[in-house]
Coordinates of C-alpha atoms in Angstrom, one line a residue:
X1 CA -95.7 -7.3 -11.4
X2 CA -95.7 -10.0 -8.8
X3 CA -98.8 -10.7 -6.8
X4 CA -98.4 -13.3 -4.1
X5 CA -101.1 -15.2 -2.3
X6 CA -100.4 -17.7 0.5
X7 CA -102.5 -20.6 1.5
X8 CA -102.4 -23.8 3.6
X9 CA -102.1 -22.4 7.1
X10 CA -104.2 -23.8 9.9
X11 CA -104.3 -25.4 13.3
X12 CA -102.2 -28.5 13.8
X13 CA -101.0 -30.4 16.9
X14 CA -97.4 -30.5 17.7
X15 CA -95.6 -33.2 15.7
X16 CA -98.0 -32.7 12.8
X17 CA -97.4 -31.4 9.3
X18 CA -98.7 -28.6 7.0
X19 CA -97.8 -27.6 3.5
X20 CA -98.0 -23.9 2.7
X21 CA -98.4 -22.7 -0.9
X22 CA -97.7 -19.3 -2.4
X23 CA -99.0 -18.6 -5.9
X24 CA -97.9 -15.7 -8.0
X25 CA -100.6 -14.3 -10.2
X26 CA -98.1 -12.1 -12.1
X27 CA -96.2 -13.0 -15.2
X28 CA -92.6 -13.1 -14.2
X29 CA -92.5 -15.7 -11.3
X30 CA -89.7 -17.7 -12.9
X31 CA -87.1 -15.0 -12.6
X32 CA -87.6 -14.4 -8.9
X33 CA -86.0 -16.0 -5.9
X34 CA -88.6 -16.9 -3.3
X35 CA -88.5 -16.8 0.4
X36 CA -90.7 -17.7 3.4
X37 CA -90.7 -15.5 6.5
X38 CA -92.7 -15.7 9.7
X39 CA -93.8 -13.4 12.5
X40 CA -94.8 -14.8 15.8
X41 CA -96.8 -12.7 18.3
X42 CA -94.7 -10.1 19.9
X43 CA -91.6 -11.0 17.9
X44 CA -89.8 -9.6 14.9
X45 CA -90.2 -11.0 11.4
X46 CA -87.9 -14.0 11.0
X47 CA -86.4 -15.7 8.0
X48 CA -87.5 -19.3 7.5
X49 CA -86.3 -20.5 4.1
X50 CA -85.6 -19.4 0.5
X51 CA -85.2 -21.0 -2.9
X52 CA -83.4 -19.6 -6.0
X53 CA -85.3 -19.0 -9.2
X54 CA -83.9 -22.3 -10.7
X55 CA -84.7 -24.3 -7.5
X56 CA -81.1 -25.4 -7.3
X57 CA -80.1 -23.4 -4.2
X58 CA -81.9 -23.3 -0.9
X59 CA -81.4 -21.6 2.4
X60 CA -82.9 -22.4 5.8
X61 CA -82.8 -20.9 9.2
X62 CA -81.2 -23.3 11.7
X63 CA -84.4 -23.9 13.7
X64 CA -86.2 -25.5 10.8
X65 CA -83.4 -27.5 9.1
X66 CA -84.4 -31.1 8.8
X67 CA -88.0 -30.3 9.4
X68 CA -89.0 -27.9 6.7
X69 CA -88.5 -28.1 2.9
X70 CA -88.9 -25.3 0.4
X71 CA -89.6 -26.1 -3.2
X72 CA -91.0 -24.5 -6.3
X73 CA -92.9 -25.4 -9.4
X74 CA -92.3 -22.7 -12.0
X75 CA -94.9 -24.1 -14.4
X76 CA -97.5 -23.5 -11.7
X77 CA -95.9 -20.3 -10.4
X78 CA -96.0 -21.7 -7.0
X79 CA -93.6 -22.0 -4.1
X80 CA -94.2 -24.5 -1.3
X81 CA -93.1 -24.9 2.3
X82 CA -93.5 -28.4 3.6
X83 CA -93.4 -28.3 7.4
X84 CA -93.0 -31.5 9.3
X85 CA -92.5 -32.2 13.0
X86 CA -94.1 -28.9 13.9
X87 CA -93.5 -27.4 17.3
X88 CA -95.5 -24.9 19.3
X89 CA -92.7 -22.3 18.7
X90 CA -93.5 -22.5 14.9
X91 CA -96.7 -20.7 15.6
X92 CA -96.7 -17.5 13.5
X93 CA -98.1 -15.8 10.5
X94 CA -96.1 -17.1 7.5
X95 CA -95.3 -14.8 4.5
X96 CA -93.9 -15.6 1.2
X97 CA -91.8 -13.0 -0.6
X98 CA -90.1 -12.6 -4.0
X99 CA -86.7 -11.1 -4.8
X100 CA -85.2 -10.1 -8.1
X101 CA -81.7 -10.4 -6.5
X102 CA -79.9 -13.4 -5.0
X103 CA -81.8 -15.1 -2.2
X104 CA -80.9 -14.2 1.3
X105 CA -82.1 -14.3 4.8
X106 CA -82.7 -10.5 5.0
X107 CA -86.2 -9.3 4.5
X108 CA -84.9 -6.0 3.0
X109 CA -83.7 -8.0 0.0
X110 CA -87.2 -9.0 -1.0
X111 CA -89.3 -6.8 -3.3
X112 CA -92.8 -8.3 -3.1
X113 CA -94.7 -9.8 -0.2
X114 CA -97.9 -11.8 0.3
X115 CA -100.5 -11.1 2.9
X116 CA -99.6 -14.1 5.1
X117 CA -101.2 -17.2 6.4
X118 CA -101.6 -18.2 10.0
X119 CA -100.0 -21.4 11.3
X120 CA -101.0 -22.4 14.9
X121 CA -99.4 -25.4 16.5
X122 CA -101.0 -26.6 19.7
X123 CA -99.4 -28.7 22.4

């Protein structure tokens, strides 16, 4: 079973940085691909980034390329999302998710979800 808990959200000014963490308290973290999604107020859930179980393959949505970096530490059962040069439009609740299949940008491909952490970027 996978149990995901996100942390690291908060309030930051535009241009600032945050690092989100997602810890899996289950026993099989290493075999799951991991993704980050976000939902802004009044909008649909949006794919942000994903990393394969080995960490060798990553995916990013175009709007965050060059600013966000996804990584994982399997020994700590943790996936990270380093967010730099934050913009007001990055404001959202950020969710991590785990997939037993190949990583993708589609939320339906993910089996387990965390509760989310709020990121607010002020101008």
